[in-house]
Coordinates of N, CA and C in Angstrom, one line a residue:
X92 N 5.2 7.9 -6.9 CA 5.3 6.5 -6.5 C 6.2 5.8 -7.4
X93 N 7.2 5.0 -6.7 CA 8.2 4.3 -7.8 C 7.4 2.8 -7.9
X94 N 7.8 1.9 -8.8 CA 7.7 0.6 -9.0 C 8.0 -0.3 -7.7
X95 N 7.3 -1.1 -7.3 CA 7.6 -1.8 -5.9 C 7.1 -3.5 -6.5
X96 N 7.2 -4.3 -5.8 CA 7.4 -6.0 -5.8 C 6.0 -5.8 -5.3
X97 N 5.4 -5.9 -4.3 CA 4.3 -6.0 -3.7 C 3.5 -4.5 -3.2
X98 N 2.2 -4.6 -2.9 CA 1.6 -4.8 -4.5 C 1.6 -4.5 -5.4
X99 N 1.0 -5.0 -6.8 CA 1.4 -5.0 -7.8 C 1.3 -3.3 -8.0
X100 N 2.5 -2.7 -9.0 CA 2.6 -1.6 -9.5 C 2.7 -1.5 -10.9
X101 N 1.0 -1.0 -11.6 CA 0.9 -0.8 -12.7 C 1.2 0.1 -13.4
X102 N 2.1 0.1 -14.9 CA 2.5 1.3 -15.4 C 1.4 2.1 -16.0
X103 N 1.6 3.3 -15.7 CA 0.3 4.6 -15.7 C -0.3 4.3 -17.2
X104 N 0.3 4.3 -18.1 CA -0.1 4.1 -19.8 C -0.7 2.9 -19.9
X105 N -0.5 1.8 -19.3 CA -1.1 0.4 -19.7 C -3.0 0.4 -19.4
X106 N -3.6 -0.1 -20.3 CA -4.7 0.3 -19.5 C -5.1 -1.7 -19.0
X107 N -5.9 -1.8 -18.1 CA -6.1 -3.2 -17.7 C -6.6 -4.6 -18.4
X108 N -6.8 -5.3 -18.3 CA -7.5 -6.3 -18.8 C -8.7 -6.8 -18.2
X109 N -10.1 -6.4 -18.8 CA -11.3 -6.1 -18.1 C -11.7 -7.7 -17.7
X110 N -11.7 -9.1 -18.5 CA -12.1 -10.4 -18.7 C -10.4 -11.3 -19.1
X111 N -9.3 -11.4 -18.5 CA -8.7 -12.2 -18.3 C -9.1 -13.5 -18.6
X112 N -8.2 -14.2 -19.8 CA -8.5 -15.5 -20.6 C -7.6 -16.8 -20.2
X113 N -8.3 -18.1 -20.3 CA -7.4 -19.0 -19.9 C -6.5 -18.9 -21.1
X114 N -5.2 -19.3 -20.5 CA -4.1 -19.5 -21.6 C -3.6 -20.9 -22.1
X115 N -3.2 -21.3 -22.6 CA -2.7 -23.1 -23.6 C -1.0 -22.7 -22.6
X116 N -0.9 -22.4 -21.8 CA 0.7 -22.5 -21.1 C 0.6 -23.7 -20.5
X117 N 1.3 -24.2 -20.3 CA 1.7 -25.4 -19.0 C 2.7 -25.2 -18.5
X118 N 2.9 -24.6 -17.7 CA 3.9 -23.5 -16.6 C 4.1 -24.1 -15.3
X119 N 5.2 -23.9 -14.5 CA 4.3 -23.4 -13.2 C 5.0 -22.2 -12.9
X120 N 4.8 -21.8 -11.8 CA 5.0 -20.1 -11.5 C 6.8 -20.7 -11.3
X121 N 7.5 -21.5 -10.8 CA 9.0 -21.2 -10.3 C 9.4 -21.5 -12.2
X122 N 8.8 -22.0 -13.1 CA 9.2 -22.6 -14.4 C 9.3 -21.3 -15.2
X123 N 7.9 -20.2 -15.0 CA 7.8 -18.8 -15.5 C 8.9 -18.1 -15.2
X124 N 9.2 -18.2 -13.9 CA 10.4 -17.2 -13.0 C 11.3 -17.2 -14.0
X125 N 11.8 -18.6 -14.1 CA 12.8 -19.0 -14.4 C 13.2 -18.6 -15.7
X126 N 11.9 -18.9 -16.4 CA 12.0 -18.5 -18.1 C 12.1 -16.9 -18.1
X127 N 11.4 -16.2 -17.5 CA 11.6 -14.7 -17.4 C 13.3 -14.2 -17.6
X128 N 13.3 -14.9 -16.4 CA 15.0 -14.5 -15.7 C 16.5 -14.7 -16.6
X129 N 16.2 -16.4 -17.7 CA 16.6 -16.6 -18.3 C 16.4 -15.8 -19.9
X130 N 15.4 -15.6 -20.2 CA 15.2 -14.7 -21.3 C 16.0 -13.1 -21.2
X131 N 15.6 -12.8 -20.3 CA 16.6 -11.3 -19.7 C 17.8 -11.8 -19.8
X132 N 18.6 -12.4 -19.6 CA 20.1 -13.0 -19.8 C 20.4 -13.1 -21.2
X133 N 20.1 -13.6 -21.7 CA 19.7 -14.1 -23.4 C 19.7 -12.7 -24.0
X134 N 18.5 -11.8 -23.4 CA 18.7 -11.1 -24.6 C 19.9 -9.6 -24.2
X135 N 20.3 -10.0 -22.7 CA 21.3 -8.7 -22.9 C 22.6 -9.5 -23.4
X136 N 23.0 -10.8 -23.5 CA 24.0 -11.0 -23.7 C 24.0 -10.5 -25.5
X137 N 22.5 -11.3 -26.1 CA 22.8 -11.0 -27.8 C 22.7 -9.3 -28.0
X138 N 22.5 -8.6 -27.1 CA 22.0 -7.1 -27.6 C 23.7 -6.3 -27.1
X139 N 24.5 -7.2 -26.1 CA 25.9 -6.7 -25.8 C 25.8 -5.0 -24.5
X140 N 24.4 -5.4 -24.2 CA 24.0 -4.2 -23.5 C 23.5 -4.8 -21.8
X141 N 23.9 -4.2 -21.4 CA 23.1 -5.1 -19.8 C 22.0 -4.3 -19.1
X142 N 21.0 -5.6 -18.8 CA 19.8 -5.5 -18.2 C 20.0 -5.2 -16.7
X143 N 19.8 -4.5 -16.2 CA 19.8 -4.2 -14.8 C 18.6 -3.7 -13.9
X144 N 18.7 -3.6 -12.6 CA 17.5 -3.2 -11.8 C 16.3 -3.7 -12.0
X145 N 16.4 -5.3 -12.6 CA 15.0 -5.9 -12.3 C 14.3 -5.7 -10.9
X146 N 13.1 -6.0 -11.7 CA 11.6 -5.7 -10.4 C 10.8 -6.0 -11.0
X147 N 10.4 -7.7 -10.1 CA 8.9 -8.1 -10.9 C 8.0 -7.7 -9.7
X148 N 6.8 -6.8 -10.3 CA 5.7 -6.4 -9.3 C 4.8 -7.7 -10.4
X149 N 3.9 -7.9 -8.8 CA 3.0 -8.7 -8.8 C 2.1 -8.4 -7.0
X150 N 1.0 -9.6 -7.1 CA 0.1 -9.6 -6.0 C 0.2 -10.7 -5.4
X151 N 1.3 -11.4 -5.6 CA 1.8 -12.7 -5.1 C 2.5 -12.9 -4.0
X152 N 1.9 -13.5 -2.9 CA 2.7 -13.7 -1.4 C 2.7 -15.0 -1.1
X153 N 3.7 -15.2 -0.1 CA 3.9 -17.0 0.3 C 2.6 -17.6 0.3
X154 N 1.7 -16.6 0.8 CA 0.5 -17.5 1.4 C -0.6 -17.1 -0.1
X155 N -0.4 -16.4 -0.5 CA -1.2 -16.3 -1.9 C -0.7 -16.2 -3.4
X156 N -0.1 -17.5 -3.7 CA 0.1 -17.6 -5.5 C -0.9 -17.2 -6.1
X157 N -2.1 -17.1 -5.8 CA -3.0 -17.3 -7.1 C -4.0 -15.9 -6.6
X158 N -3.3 -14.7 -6.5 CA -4.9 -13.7 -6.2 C -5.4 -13.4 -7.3
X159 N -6.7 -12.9 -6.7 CA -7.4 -12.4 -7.4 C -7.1 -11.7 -9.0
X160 N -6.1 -10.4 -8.8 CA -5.3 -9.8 -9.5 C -4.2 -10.6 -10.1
X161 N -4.1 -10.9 -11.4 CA -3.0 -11.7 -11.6 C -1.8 -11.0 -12.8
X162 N -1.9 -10.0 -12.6 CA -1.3 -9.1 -13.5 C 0.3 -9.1 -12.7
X163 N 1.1 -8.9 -14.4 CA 2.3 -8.8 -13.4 C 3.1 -7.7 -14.2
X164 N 4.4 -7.2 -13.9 CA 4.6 -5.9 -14.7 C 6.2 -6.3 -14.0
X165 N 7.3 -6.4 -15.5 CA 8.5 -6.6 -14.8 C 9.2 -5.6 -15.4
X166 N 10.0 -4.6 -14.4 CA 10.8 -3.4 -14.6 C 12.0 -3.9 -14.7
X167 N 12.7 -2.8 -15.6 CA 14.0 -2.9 -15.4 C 14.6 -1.6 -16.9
X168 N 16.1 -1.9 -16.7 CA 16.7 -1.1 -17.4 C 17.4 -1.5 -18.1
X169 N 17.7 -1.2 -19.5 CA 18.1 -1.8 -20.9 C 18.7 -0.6 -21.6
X170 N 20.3 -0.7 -22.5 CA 20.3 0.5 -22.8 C 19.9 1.6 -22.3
X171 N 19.9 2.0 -21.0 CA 20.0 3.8 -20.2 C 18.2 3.3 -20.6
X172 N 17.5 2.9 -21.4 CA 15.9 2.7 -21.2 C 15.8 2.0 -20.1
X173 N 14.5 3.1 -19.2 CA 14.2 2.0 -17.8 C 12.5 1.8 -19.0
X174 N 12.7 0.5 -18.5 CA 11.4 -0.4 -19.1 C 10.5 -1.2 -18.4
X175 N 9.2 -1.3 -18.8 CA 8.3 -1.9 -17.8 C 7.6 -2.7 -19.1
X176 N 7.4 -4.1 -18.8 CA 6.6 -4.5 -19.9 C 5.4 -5.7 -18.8
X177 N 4.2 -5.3 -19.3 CA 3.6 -5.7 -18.1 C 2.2 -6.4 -18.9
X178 N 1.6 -7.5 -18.2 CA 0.6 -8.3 -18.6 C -0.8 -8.9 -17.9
X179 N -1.5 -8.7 -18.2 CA -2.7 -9.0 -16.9 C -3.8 -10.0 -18.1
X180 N -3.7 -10.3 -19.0 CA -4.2 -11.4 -20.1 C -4.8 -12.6 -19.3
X181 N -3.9 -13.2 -18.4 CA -4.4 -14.6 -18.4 C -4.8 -14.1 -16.7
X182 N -5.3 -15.6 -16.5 CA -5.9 -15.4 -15.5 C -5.4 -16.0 -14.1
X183 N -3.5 -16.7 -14.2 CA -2.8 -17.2 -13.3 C -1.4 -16.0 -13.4
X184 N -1.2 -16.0 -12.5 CA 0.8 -15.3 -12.5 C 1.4 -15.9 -13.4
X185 N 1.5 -17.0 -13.4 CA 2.4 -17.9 -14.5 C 2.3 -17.9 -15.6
X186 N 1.0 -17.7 -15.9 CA 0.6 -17.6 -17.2 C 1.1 -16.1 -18.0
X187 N 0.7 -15.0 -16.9 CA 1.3 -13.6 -17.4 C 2.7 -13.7 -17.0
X188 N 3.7 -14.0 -16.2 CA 4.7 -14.1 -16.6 C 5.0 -15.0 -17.6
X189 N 4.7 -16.3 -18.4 CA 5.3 -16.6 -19.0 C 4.5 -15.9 -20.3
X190 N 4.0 -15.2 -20.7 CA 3.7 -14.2 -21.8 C 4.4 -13.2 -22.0
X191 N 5.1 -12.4 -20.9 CA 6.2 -11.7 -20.5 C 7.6 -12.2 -21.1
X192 N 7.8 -14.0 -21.1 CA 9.0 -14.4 -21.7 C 8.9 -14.2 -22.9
X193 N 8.0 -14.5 -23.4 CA 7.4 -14.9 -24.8 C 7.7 -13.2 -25.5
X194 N 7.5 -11.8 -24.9 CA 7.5 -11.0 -25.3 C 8.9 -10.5 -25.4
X195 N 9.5 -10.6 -24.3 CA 11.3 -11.0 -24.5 C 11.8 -11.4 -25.7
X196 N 11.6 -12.8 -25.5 CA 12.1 -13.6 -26.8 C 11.7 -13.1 -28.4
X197 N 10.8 -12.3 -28.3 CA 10.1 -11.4 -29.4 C 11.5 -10.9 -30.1
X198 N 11.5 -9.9 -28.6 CA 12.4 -9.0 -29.0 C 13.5 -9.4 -29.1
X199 N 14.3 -10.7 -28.9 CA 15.2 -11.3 -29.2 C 15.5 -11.6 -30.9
X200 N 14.2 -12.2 -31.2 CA 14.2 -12.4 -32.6 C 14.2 -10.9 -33.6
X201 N 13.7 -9.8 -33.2 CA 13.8 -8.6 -33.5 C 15.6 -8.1 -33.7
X202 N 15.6 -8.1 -32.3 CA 17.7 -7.8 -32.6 C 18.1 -9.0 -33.3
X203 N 17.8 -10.0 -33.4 CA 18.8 -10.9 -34.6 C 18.3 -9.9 -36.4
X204 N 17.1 -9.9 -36.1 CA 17.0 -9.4 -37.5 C 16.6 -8.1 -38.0
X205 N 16.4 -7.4 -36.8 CA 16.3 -5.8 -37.4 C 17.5 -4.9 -36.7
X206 N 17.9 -5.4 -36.4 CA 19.3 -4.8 -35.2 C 18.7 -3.8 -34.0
X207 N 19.8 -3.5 -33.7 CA 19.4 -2.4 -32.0 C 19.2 -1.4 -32.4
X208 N 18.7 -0.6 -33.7 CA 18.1 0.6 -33.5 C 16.4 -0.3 -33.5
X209 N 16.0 -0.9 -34.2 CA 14.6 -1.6 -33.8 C 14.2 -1.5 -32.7
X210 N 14.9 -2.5 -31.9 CA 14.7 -3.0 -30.6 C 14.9 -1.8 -30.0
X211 N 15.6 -0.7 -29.2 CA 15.7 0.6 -29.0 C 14.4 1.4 -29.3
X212 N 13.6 1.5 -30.2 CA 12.5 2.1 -31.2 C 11.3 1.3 -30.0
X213 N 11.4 -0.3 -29.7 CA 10.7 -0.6 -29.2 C 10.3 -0.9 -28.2
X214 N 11.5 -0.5 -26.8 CA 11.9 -0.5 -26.2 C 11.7 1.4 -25.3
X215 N 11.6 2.3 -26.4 CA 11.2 3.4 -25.9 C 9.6 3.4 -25.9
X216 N 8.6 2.5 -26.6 CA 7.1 2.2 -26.5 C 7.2 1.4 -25.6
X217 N 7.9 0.7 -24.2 CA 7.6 -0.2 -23.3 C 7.5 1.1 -21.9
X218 N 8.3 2.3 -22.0 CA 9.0 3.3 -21.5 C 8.6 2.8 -19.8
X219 N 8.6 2.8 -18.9 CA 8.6 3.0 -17.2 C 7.7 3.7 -17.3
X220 N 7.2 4.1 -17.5 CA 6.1 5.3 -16.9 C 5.5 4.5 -15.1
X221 N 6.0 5.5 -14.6 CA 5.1 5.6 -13.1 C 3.9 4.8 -12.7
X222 N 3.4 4.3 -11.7 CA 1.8 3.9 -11.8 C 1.5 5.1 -11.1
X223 N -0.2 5.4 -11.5 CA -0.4 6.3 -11.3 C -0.4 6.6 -9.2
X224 N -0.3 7.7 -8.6 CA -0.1 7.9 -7.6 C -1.9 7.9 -6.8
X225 N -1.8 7.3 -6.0 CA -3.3 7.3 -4.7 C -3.6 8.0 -3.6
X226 N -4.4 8.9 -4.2 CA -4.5 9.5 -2.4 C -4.6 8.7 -1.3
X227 N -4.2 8.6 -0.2 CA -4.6 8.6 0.8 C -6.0 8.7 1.9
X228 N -7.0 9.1 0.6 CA -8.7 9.3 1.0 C -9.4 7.8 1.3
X229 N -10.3 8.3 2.7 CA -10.8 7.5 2.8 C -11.9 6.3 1.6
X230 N -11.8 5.2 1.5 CA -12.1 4.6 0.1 C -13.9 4.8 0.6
X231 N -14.7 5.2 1.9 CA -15.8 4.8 1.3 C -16.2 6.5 1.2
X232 N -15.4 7.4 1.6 CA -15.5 8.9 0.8 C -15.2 9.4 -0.4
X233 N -14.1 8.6 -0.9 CA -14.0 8.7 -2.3 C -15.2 8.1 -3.1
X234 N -16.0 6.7 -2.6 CA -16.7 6.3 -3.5 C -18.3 6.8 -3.7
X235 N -18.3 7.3 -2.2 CA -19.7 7.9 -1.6 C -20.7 6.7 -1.3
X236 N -19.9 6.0 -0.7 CA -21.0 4.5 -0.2 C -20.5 4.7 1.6
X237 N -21.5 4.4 2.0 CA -21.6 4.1 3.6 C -20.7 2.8 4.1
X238 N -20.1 2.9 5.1 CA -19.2 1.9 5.8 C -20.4 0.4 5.8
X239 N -19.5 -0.6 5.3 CA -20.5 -1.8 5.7 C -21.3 -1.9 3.9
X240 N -21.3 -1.0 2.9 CA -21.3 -0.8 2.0 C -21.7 -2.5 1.1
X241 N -22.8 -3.0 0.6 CA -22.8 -4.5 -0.4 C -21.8 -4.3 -1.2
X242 N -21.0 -5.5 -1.8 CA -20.7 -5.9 -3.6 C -21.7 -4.7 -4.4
X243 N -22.4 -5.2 -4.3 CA -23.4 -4.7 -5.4 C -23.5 -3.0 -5.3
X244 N -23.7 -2.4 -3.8 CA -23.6 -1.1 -4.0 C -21.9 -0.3 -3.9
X245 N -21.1 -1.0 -4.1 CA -20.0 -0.3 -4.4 C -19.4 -0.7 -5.7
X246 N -19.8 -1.6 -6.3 CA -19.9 -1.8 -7.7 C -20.4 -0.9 -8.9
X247 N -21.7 -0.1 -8.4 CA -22.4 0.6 -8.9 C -21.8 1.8 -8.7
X248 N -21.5 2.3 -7.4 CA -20.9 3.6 -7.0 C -19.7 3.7 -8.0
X249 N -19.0 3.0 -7.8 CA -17.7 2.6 -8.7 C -17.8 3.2 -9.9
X250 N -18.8 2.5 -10.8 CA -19.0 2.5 -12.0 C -19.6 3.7 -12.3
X251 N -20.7 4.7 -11.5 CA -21.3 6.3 -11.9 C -20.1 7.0 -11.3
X252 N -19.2 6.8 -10.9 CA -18.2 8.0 -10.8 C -17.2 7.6 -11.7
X253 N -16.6 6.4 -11.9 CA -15.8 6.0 -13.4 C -16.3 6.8 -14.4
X254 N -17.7 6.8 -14.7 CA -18.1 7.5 -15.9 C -17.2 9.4 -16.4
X255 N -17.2 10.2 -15.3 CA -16.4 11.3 -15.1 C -15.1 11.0 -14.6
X256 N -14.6 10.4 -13.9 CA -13.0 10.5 -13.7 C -12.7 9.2 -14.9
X257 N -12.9 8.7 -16.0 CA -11.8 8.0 -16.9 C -11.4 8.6 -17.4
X258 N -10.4 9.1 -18.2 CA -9.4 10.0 -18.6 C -10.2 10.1 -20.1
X259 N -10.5 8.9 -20.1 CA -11.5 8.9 -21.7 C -12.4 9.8 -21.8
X260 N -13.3 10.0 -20.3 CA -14.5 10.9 -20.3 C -14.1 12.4 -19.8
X261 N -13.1 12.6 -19.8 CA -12.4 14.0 -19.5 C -11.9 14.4 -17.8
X262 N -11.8 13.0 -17.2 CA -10.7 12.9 -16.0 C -9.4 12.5 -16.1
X263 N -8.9 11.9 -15.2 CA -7.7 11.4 -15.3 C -7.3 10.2 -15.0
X264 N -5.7 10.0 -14.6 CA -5.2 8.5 -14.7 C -5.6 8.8 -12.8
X265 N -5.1 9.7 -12.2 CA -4.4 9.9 -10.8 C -6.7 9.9 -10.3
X266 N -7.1 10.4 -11.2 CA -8.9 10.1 -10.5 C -9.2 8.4 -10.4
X267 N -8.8 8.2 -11.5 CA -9.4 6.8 -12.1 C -8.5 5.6 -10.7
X268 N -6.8 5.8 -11.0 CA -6.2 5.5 -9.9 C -7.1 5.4 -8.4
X269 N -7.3 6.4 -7.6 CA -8.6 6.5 -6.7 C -9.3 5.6 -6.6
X270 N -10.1 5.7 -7.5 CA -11.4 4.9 -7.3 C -11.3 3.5 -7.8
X271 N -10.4 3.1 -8.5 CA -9.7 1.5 -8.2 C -9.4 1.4 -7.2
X272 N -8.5 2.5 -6.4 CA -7.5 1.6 -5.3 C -9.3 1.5 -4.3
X273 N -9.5 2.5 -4.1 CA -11.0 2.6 -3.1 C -11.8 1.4 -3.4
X274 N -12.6 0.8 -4.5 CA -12.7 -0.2 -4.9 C -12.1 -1.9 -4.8
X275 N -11.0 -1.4 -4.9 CA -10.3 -2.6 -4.3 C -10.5 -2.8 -2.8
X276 N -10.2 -1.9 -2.4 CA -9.8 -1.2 -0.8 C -11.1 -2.1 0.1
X277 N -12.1 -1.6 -0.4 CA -13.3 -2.0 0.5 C -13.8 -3.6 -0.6
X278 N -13.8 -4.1 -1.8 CA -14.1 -5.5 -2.1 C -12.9 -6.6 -1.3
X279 N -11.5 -5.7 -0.7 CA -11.1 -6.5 -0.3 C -11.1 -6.8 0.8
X280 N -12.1 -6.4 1.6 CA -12.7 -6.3 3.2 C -13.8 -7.4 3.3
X281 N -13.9 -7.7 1.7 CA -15.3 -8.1 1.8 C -14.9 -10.0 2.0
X282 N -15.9 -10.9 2.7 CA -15.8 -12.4 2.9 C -15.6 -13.1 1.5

């Protein structure tokens, strides 16, 4: 699965943000864009290298600025590095994209003062990596809850089969992947 705009596509290595915090930003989402878009300009001009094949994934549609999921992950390519640097911290879009500027401009200050092998060094720890790939399985057979399934009992199901597919407990990203997307799949059916 490649990187896509809608929905959001997380890179496989990043692990989530379980409790998302308010942030001190005073943003709004077109002011974040903007600082994003501008920071990427900025820093390919000082690095003399060009940024290409932006892709900001997010969960953001005309009719929904503000979902649930507010993680955002903006790809692109820098120096032959394809890069993903991605944020799910705060609890608005705006907010995680403008933390995304903020981590830009980082590395702006980085190449003024450690030069481009630094930034390069830090820039291969952002790397692309893939999000992980989803089967296709039905979400309330992957979870083992009955159609029509409570909050509460697919929360639980969720959580005793997380215990063996986290990659921490000796599963994987592509298990764990699963039983999010199925999780999502059916809480977002719910009223």
């Amino acid at each position: 699965m490649t990187a896509q705009a809608f929905p959001l596509s997380w890179p496989n290595s990043w692990p989530r943000t379980t409790s998302p915090a308010k942030s001190q930003f005073k943003t709004s989402l077109t002011t974040a864009i903007d600082n994003v878009q501008s920071s990427l300009r900025r820093f390919s001009a000082d690095s003399g290298k060009k940024v290409e094949s932006v892709l900001v994934s997010s969960n953001v549609t005309l009719m929904d600025r503000n979902p649930k999921d507010a993680g955002v992950a903006v790809y692109f390519t820098w120096d032959g590095i394809s890069t993903c640097i991605a944020v799910d911290r705060y609890q608005r879009i705006e907010e995680n994209l403008q933390a995304i500027h903020h981590v830009i401009e980082a590395e702006r200050t980085k190449l003024r003062h450690g030069g481009l092998n630094l930034v390069r060094a830090a820039f291969r720890g952002y790397a692309a990596l893939p999000p992980p790939q989803t089967s296709k399985a039905d979400p309330c057979t992957v979870l083992g809850v009955k159609r029509g399934a409570t909050v509460a009992e697919i929360e639980a199901a969720y959580r005793e089969k997380a215990k063996k597919a986290h990659p921490d407990a000796g599963g994987s990203h592509n298990a764990m992947a699963d039983l999010n997307a199925a999780r999502d799949a059916l809480l977002g059916q719910k009223p």
